[in-house]
């Protein structure tokens, strides 16, 4: 095993994806079971996500789901990847994480993102628009202030039982969000959404601008990405097909569908636009045999100097998914 891989913690993000022939409640129960399996395999963290009014994603209330995951596990760290702060009042988010940290001390992570609703209708229903994302830095500062007890946005307002507690906070971001993480002295979670080179530039900028704080003495970078491992390269690629097709479909039809079997997707006749988006959805992903994935991980970890890797793989076949995570755990030790 290489030194970069062996010295890097690996964690899991599960988006509670729905699958054809099943429903949202089943997807949430699957997430809790998956967390137990990830814990048994030795993964460092297990995070859940926030999506609103997206048909293919059941995870709409991450702090509630995180509580269920933490109650069903015993040692793995549990958190959110992430709570989308522009959708919420910082006081309420502080109270929620205060309760989580009080119930599961030393195991809770507070992952924060700056995204807003997927469509205009969802944003109206949430009561927040695109402009709210522009206030992300101030929202983060207010939220952290509730834990330290020195927030100034609302004098004499305190978050209980959050005040005095310190669940680790992370910023999920690229671009401006990376600058927010650096200015606040928080760990950064970042993926190669716009390509590896741009991701690495954002990481370099984050490290250069990082200001030590009570929440972090030094920069801490968590790379996030899809990784699929199987006995053959082709089998590993098939694991990626359902999520890639859902992504391509959502960008051409405006609806994010449940995951479909890889066998059916492999035989689809796609339009030129769908095929382009389908292939683009594979950008930045790692797939292959154990040796191939180990080589790919070694390269990206060495280039980035990342402190941790957050695996975000989803697929229709849960057996293949678990086998992939099992093989990855073997690679990473």
Short mmCIF file of C-alpha atoms in Angstrom, two decimals:
data_model
loop_
_atom_site.label_atom_id
_atom_site.label_comp_id
_atom_site.label_asym_id
_atom_site.label_seq_id
_atom_site.Cartn_x
_atom_site.Cartn_y
_atom_site.Cartn_z
CA UNK A 1 0.00 0.00 0.00
CA UNK A 2 1.30 3.46 -0.87
CA UNK A 3 2.17 5.95 1.84
CA UNK A 4 -0.33 8.58 0.62
CA UNK A 5 -3.27 6.18 0.69
CA UNK A 6 -2.30 4.48 3.94
CA UNK A 7 -1.98 7.80 5.78
CA UNK A 8 -5.28 9.26 4.50
CA UNK A 9 -8.62 8.69 6.27
CA UNK A 10 -11.45 7.68 3.93
CA UNK A 11 -15.06 8.63 4.62
CA UNK A 12 -18.49 8.13 3.03
CA UNK A 13 -21.23 10.48 1.83
CA UNK A 14 -24.59 8.86 1.05
CA UNK A 15 -27.29 10.94 -0.66
CA UNK A 16 -30.14 8.49 0.07
CA UNK A 17 -30.80 7.97 -3.65
CA UNK A 18 -34.06 6.32 -4.57
CA UNK A 19 -34.11 3.40 -6.96
CA UNK A 20 -36.64 2.26 -9.52
CA UNK A 21 -39.09 -0.14 -7.88
CA UNK A 22 -38.51 1.31 -4.43
CA UNK A 23 -39.37 4.54 -2.62
CA UNK A 24 -38.01 7.29 -0.40
CA UNK A 25 -38.68 5.64 2.98
CA UNK A 26 -36.80 2.53 1.82
CA UNK A 27 -33.89 4.71 0.65
CA UNK A 28 -33.62 6.33 4.08
CA UNK A 29 -33.64 2.97 5.83
CA UNK A 30 -31.00 1.78 3.36
CA UNK A 31 -28.85 4.77 4.33
CA UNK A 32 -28.95 3.81 8.00
CA UNK A 33 -28.01 0.20 7.20
CA UNK A 34 -25.26 1.41 4.89
CA UNK A 35 -23.82 3.51 7.71
CA UNK A 36 -23.58 0.40 9.87
CA UNK A 37 -21.76 -1.39 7.05
CA UNK A 38 -19.39 1.54 6.51
CA UNK A 39 -18.60 1.54 10.22
CA UNK A 40 -17.84 -2.19 10.12
CA UNK A 41 -15.49 -1.60 7.18
CA UNK A 42 -13.55 1.02 9.14
CA UNK A 43 -14.51 4.24 7.34
CA UNK A 44 -13.81 7.44 9.28
CA UNK A 45 -17.03 9.45 8.78
CA UNK A 46 -20.50 8.89 7.40
CA UNK A 47 -22.28 11.98 6.07
CA UNK A 48 -25.76 12.58 4.67
CA UNK A 49 -26.96 15.34 2.36
CA UNK A 50 -29.74 17.90 1.89
CA UNK A 51 -31.95 18.03 -1.21
CA UNK A 52 -35.44 19.51 -1.46
CA UNK A 53 -38.19 18.38 -3.84
CA UNK A 54 -35.84 16.19 -5.87
CA UNK A 55 -37.68 12.99 -6.89
CA UNK A 56 -34.56 10.81 -6.95
CA UNK A 57 -33.21 11.87 -3.55
CA UNK A 58 -34.91 11.06 -0.23
CA UNK A 59 -32.46 12.94 2.00
CA UNK A 60 -34.28 16.21 2.68
CA UNK A 61 -33.65 16.62 6.43
CA UNK A 62 -29.97 15.85 7.07
CA UNK A 63 -29.84 16.59 10.79
CA UNK A 64 -32.81 14.27 11.40
CA UNK A 65 -31.21 11.52 9.31
CA UNK A 66 -27.84 12.08 11.01
CA UNK A 67 -29.53 11.47 14.36
CA UNK A 68 -30.89 8.13 13.10
CA UNK A 69 -27.46 7.17 11.73
CA UNK A 70 -25.67 8.11 14.95
CA UNK A 71 -28.17 6.14 17.02
CA UNK A 72 -27.64 3.04 14.85
CA UNK A 73 -23.82 3.20 15.00
CA UNK A 74 -21.29 3.47 17.79
CA UNK A 75 -17.86 4.78 16.71
CA UNK A 76 -17.99 6.22 13.19
CA UNK A 77 -18.24 10.01 13.01
CA UNK A 78 -21.61 11.19 11.68
CA UNK A 79 -22.45 14.45 9.97
CA UNK A 80 -23.90 16.38 7.09
CA UNK A 81 -22.51 16.89 3.65
CA UNK A 82 -24.08 19.26 4.07
CA UNK A 83 -26.70 21.45 5.62
CA UNK A 84 -27.32 24.18 3.02
CA UNK A 85 -27.05 27.20 5.28
CA UNK A 86 -28.78 29.72 2.96
CA UNK A 87 -31.97 27.62 3.33
CA UNK A 88 -32.06 28.00 7.12
CA UNK A 89 -31.68 30.42 10.00
CA UNK A 90 -28.26 29.98 11.65
CA UNK A 91 -29.89 29.90 15.11
CA UNK A 92 -31.98 26.85 14.19
CA UNK A 93 -28.99 25.08 12.64
CA UNK A 94 -26.94 25.75 15.78
CA UNK A 95 -29.71 24.36 17.97
CA UNK A 96 -29.99 21.23 15.83
CA UNK A 97 -26.29 20.50 15.92
CA UNK A 98 -26.18 21.37 19.60
CA UNK A 99 -28.74 18.66 20.25
CA UNK A 100 -26.83 16.18 18.08
CA UNK A 101 -23.53 16.90 19.80
CA UNK A 102 -25.18 16.66 23.23
CA UNK A 103 -26.70 13.27 22.40
CA UNK A 104 -23.63 11.86 20.59
CA UNK A 105 -20.66 13.72 22.09
CA UNK A 106 -17.47 13.69 20.07
CA UNK A 107 -19.03 12.04 17.00
CA UNK A 108 -20.87 14.83 15.18
CA UNK A 109 -19.60 16.80 12.15
CA UNK A 110 -21.26 20.01 10.93
CA UNK A 111 -20.81 20.12 7.17
CA UNK A 112 -22.16 23.36 5.66
CA UNK A 113 -22.92 24.27 2.04
CA UNK A 114 -24.02 27.44 0.26
CA UNK A 115 -26.45 26.01 -2.32
CA UNK A 116 -30.08 27.07 -2.52
CA UNK A 117 -33.12 25.29 -3.98
CA UNK A 118 -32.88 23.47 -7.31
CA UNK A 119 -35.63 25.53 -9.04
CA UNK A 120 -37.41 28.85 -8.60
CA UNK A 121 -40.44 27.03 -7.20
CA UNK A 122 -38.42 25.20 -4.58
CA UNK A 123 -36.64 28.40 -3.58
CA UNK A 124 -39.99 30.16 -3.13
CA UNK A 125 -41.27 27.25 -1.03
CA UNK A 126 -38.16 27.44 1.16
CA UNK A 127 -38.51 31.21 1.45
CA UNK A 128 -34.96 31.80 0.23
CA UNK A 129 -33.59 32.94 -3.12
CA UNK A 130 -30.29 32.95 -4.95
CA UNK A 131 -29.29 36.16 -3.19
CA UNK A 132 -29.18 34.33 0.14
CA UNK A 133 -26.14 32.38 -1.03
CA UNK A 134 -24.26 35.68 -1.27
CA UNK A 135 -24.56 36.05 2.52
CA UNK A 136 -22.94 32.69 3.19
CA UNK A 137 -19.86 34.07 4.97
CA UNK A 138 -22.01 36.12 7.35
CA UNK A 139 -24.29 33.13 7.96
CA UNK A 140 -21.30 30.94 8.82
CA UNK A 141 -19.95 33.58 11.21
CA UNK A 142 -23.32 33.90 12.95
CA UNK A 143 -23.67 30.12 13.24
CA UNK A 144 -20.20 29.65 14.75
CA UNK A 145 -20.91 32.55 17.11
CA UNK A 146 -23.83 30.68 18.62
CA UNK A 147 -21.45 27.90 19.67
CA UNK A 148 -18.86 30.27 21.11
CA UNK A 149 -21.52 32.54 22.64
CA UNK A 150 -20.20 35.70 21.04
CA UNK A 151 -22.38 36.16 17.96
CA UNK A 152 -23.36 39.79 17.38
CA UNK A 153 -26.06 39.56 14.71
CA UNK A 154 -28.76 39.19 17.36
CA UNK A 155 -27.63 40.51 20.76
CA UNK A 156 -28.76 38.58 23.85
CA UNK A 157 -29.85 35.59 21.71
CA UNK A 158 -28.26 32.26 22.68
CA UNK A 159 -28.47 28.79 21.15
CA UNK A 160 -29.07 26.06 23.68
CA UNK A 161 -27.64 23.48 24.11
CA UNK A 162 -25.12 24.50 21.43
CA UNK A 163 -23.36 27.24 23.36
CA UNK A 164 -20.07 25.94 24.73
CA UNK A 165 -20.05 22.86 22.47
CA UNK A 166 -17.71 22.53 19.49
CA UNK A 167 -18.75 20.02 16.79
CA UNK A 168 -16.20 20.32 13.96
CA UNK A 169 -17.45 22.55 11.13
CA UNK A 170 -16.62 21.99 7.45
CA UNK A 171 -17.37 24.10 4.37
CA UNK A 172 -18.46 22.32 1.19
CA UNK A 173 -17.42 24.65 -1.54
CA UNK A 174 -15.58 25.75 -4.61
CA UNK A 175 -14.53 29.27 -5.58
CA UNK A 176 -16.01 31.83 -3.19
CA UNK A 177 -16.93 29.11 -0.72
CA UNK A 178 -13.30 28.05 -0.49
CA UNK A 179 -12.43 31.63 0.39
CA UNK A 180 -15.09 31.60 3.09
CA UNK A 181 -13.57 28.44 4.59
CA UNK A 182 -10.11 30.02 4.58
CA UNK A 183 -11.28 33.27 6.17
CA UNK A 184 -13.21 31.43 8.89
CA UNK A 185 -10.37 28.99 9.61
CA UNK A 186 -12.49 25.95 8.71
CA UNK A 187 -11.76 22.69 6.89
CA UNK A 188 -12.63 22.61 3.19
CA UNK A 189 -14.51 19.83 1.38
CA UNK A 190 -14.08 20.06 -2.39
CA UNK A 191 -14.60 17.92 -5.48
CA UNK A 192 -13.37 18.07 -9.07
CA UNK A 193 -16.72 19.28 -10.41
CA UNK A 194 -15.01 21.59 -12.92
CA UNK A 195 -11.95 19.42 -13.42
CA UNK A 196 -8.99 18.41 -11.30
CA UNK A 197 -6.79 21.37 -12.25
CA UNK A 198 -9.39 23.92 -11.17
CA UNK A 199 -9.97 21.99 -7.95
CA UNK A 200 -6.25 22.04 -7.19
CA UNK A 201 -6.09 25.78 -7.83
CA UNK A 202 -8.93 26.30 -5.36
CA UNK A 203 -7.12 24.14 -2.80
CA UNK A 204 -3.93 26.15 -3.24
CA UNK A 205 -5.87 29.39 -2.83
CA UNK A 206 -7.57 28.07 0.30
CA UNK A 207 -4.25 27.10 1.89
CA UNK A 208 -2.65 30.43 1.02
CA UNK A 209 -5.54 32.45 2.48
CA UNK A 210 -6.22 30.28 5.53
CA UNK A 211 -6.44 32.12 8.84
CA UNK A 212 -6.06 30.00 12.01
CA UNK A 213 -9.11 30.13 14.26
CA UNK A 214 -10.62 28.47 17.30
CA UNK A 215 -12.14 26.00 14.83
CA UNK A 216 -8.93 25.11 13.00
CA UNK A 217 -5.24 25.79 13.54
CA UNK A 218 -4.19 24.81 10.04
CA UNK A 219 -5.76 24.16 6.62
CA UNK A 220 -7.54 20.82 6.32
CA UNK A 221 -8.59 19.61 2.87
CA UNK A 222 -11.13 16.86 2.25
CA UNK A 223 -11.31 15.77 -1.39
CA UNK A 224 -14.70 14.40 -2.41
CA UNK A 225 -15.37 12.20 -5.39
CA UNK A 226 -16.87 9.08 -6.88
CA UNK A 227 -14.81 5.90 -6.68
CA UNK A 228 -15.93 2.52 -8.03
CA UNK A 229 -13.93 -0.68 -7.52
CA UNK A 230 -14.78 -4.08 -9.02
CA UNK A 231 -13.09 -7.27 -10.21
CA UNK A 232 -12.75 -5.79 -13.73
CA UNK A 233 -12.53 -2.28 -15.17
CA UNK A 234 -15.76 -2.77 -17.12
CA UNK A 235 -17.68 -3.93 -14.05
CA UNK A 236 -16.45 -0.87 -12.17
CA UNK A 237 -17.59 1.44 -14.96
CA UNK A 238 -21.05 -0.15 -14.93
CA UNK A 239 -21.40 0.86 -11.28
CA UNK A 240 -21.16 4.49 -12.43
CA UNK A 241 -23.77 4.33 -15.20
CA UNK A 242 -26.98 4.85 -13.14
CA UNK A 243 -25.82 8.06 -11.45
CA UNK A 244 -24.31 9.41 -14.68
CA UNK A 245 -27.57 8.86 -16.54
CA UNK A 246 -29.63 10.49 -13.78
CA UNK A 247 -27.34 13.51 -13.96
CA UNK A 248 -27.58 13.74 -17.76
CA UNK A 249 -31.36 13.28 -17.67
CA UNK A 250 -31.81 16.00 -15.05
CA UNK A 251 -29.90 18.49 -17.19
CA UNK A 252 -31.97 17.78 -20.29
CA UNK A 253 -35.42 17.23 -18.75
CA UNK A 254 -35.31 19.26 -15.52
CA UNK A 255 -36.14 16.23 -13.34
CA UNK A 256 -33.69 14.12 -11.38
CA UNK A 257 -34.96 10.53 -11.73
CA UNK A 258 -34.50 7.50 -9.45
CA UNK A 259 -31.54 5.29 -10.24
CA UNK A 260 -32.16 2.71 -12.96
CA UNK A 261 -30.37 -0.63 -13.57
CA UNK A 262 -27.02 -0.29 -15.35
CA UNK A 263 -28.01 -2.96 -17.89
CA UNK A 264 -30.89 -0.83 -19.17
CA UNK A 265 -28.85 2.36 -19.26
CA UNK A 266 -26.10 0.64 -21.26
CA UNK A 267 -28.68 -0.07 -23.99
CA UNK A 268 -30.30 3.37 -24.10
CA UNK A 269 -30.38 5.38 -27.30
CA UNK A 270 -29.35 8.86 -26.14
CA UNK A 271 -29.60 12.14 -27.99
CA UNK A 272 -26.36 13.91 -28.79
CA UNK A 273 -26.89 16.32 -25.91
CA UNK A 274 -27.70 13.49 -23.49
CA UNK A 275 -24.63 11.53 -24.56
CA UNK A 276 -22.37 14.55 -24.06
CA UNK A 277 -23.73 15.21 -20.57
CA UNK A 278 -23.61 11.50 -19.76
CA UNK A 279 -19.91 11.37 -20.60
CA UNK A 280 -19.24 14.65 -18.76
CA UNK A 281 -20.83 13.15 -15.65
CA UNK A 282 -17.91 10.72 -15.46
CA UNK A 283 -15.38 13.54 -15.24
CA UNK A 284 -13.20 13.37 -12.16
CA UNK A 285 -14.39 9.89 -11.22
CA UNK A 286 -12.14 6.94 -10.45
CA UNK A 287 -13.07 3.42 -11.43
CA UNK A 288 -11.33 0.13 -12.07
CA UNK A 289 -9.76 -2.83 -10.36
CA UNK A 290 -8.15 -2.48 -6.96
CA UNK A 291 -4.73 -1.90 -8.51
CA UNK A 292 -6.08 0.68 -10.98
CA UNK A 293 -7.98 2.62 -8.33
CA UNK A 294 -5.03 2.52 -5.95
CA UNK A 295 -2.85 4.07 -8.65
CA UNK A 296 -5.43 6.78 -9.36
CA UNK A 297 -5.91 7.62 -5.71
CA UNK A 298 -2.17 7.78 -5.15
CA UNK A 299 -1.86 10.37 -7.92
CA UNK A 300 -4.68 12.65 -6.77
CA UNK A 301 -3.71 12.44 -3.10
CA UNK A 302 -0.08 13.17 -3.87
CA UNK A 303 -0.93 16.09 -6.18
CA UNK A 304 -3.37 17.68 -3.75
CA UNK A 305 -1.77 16.85 -0.42
CA UNK A 306 -5.31 16.18 0.82
CA UNK A 307 -5.87 15.31 4.45
CA UNK A 308 -8.91 13.09 3.81
CA UNK A 309 -11.02 11.61 0.99
CA UNK A 310 -14.83 11.58 1.04
CA UNK A 311 -16.29 8.91 -1.26
CA UNK A 312 -19.64 9.86 -2.81
CA UNK A 313 -20.50 6.84 -4.98
CA UNK A 314 -24.14 5.93 -5.69
CA UNK A 315 -25.56 3.21 -7.92
CA UNK A 316 -28.69 1.13 -8.49
CA UNK A 317 -27.21 -2.21 -7.40
CA UNK A 318 -26.64 -2.00 -3.64
CA UNK A 319 -24.75 -5.31 -3.61
CA UNK A 320 -22.26 -3.99 -6.17
CA UNK A 321 -22.04 -0.72 -4.24
CA UNK A 322 -21.20 -2.43 -0.96
CA UNK A 323 -18.67 -4.66 -2.71
CA UNK A 324 -17.02 -1.56 -4.17
CA UNK A 325 -16.74 0.06 -0.74
CA UNK A 326 -15.41 -3.21 0.68
CA UNK A 327 -12.71 -3.40 -2.00
CA UNK A 328 -11.85 0.26 -1.44
CA UNK A 329 -11.50 -0.37 2.28
CA UNK A 330 -9.06 -3.14 1.44
CA UNK A 331 -7.03 -0.75 -0.72
CA UNK A 332 -6.93 1.94 1.95
CA UNK A 333 -6.35 -0.37 4.87
#
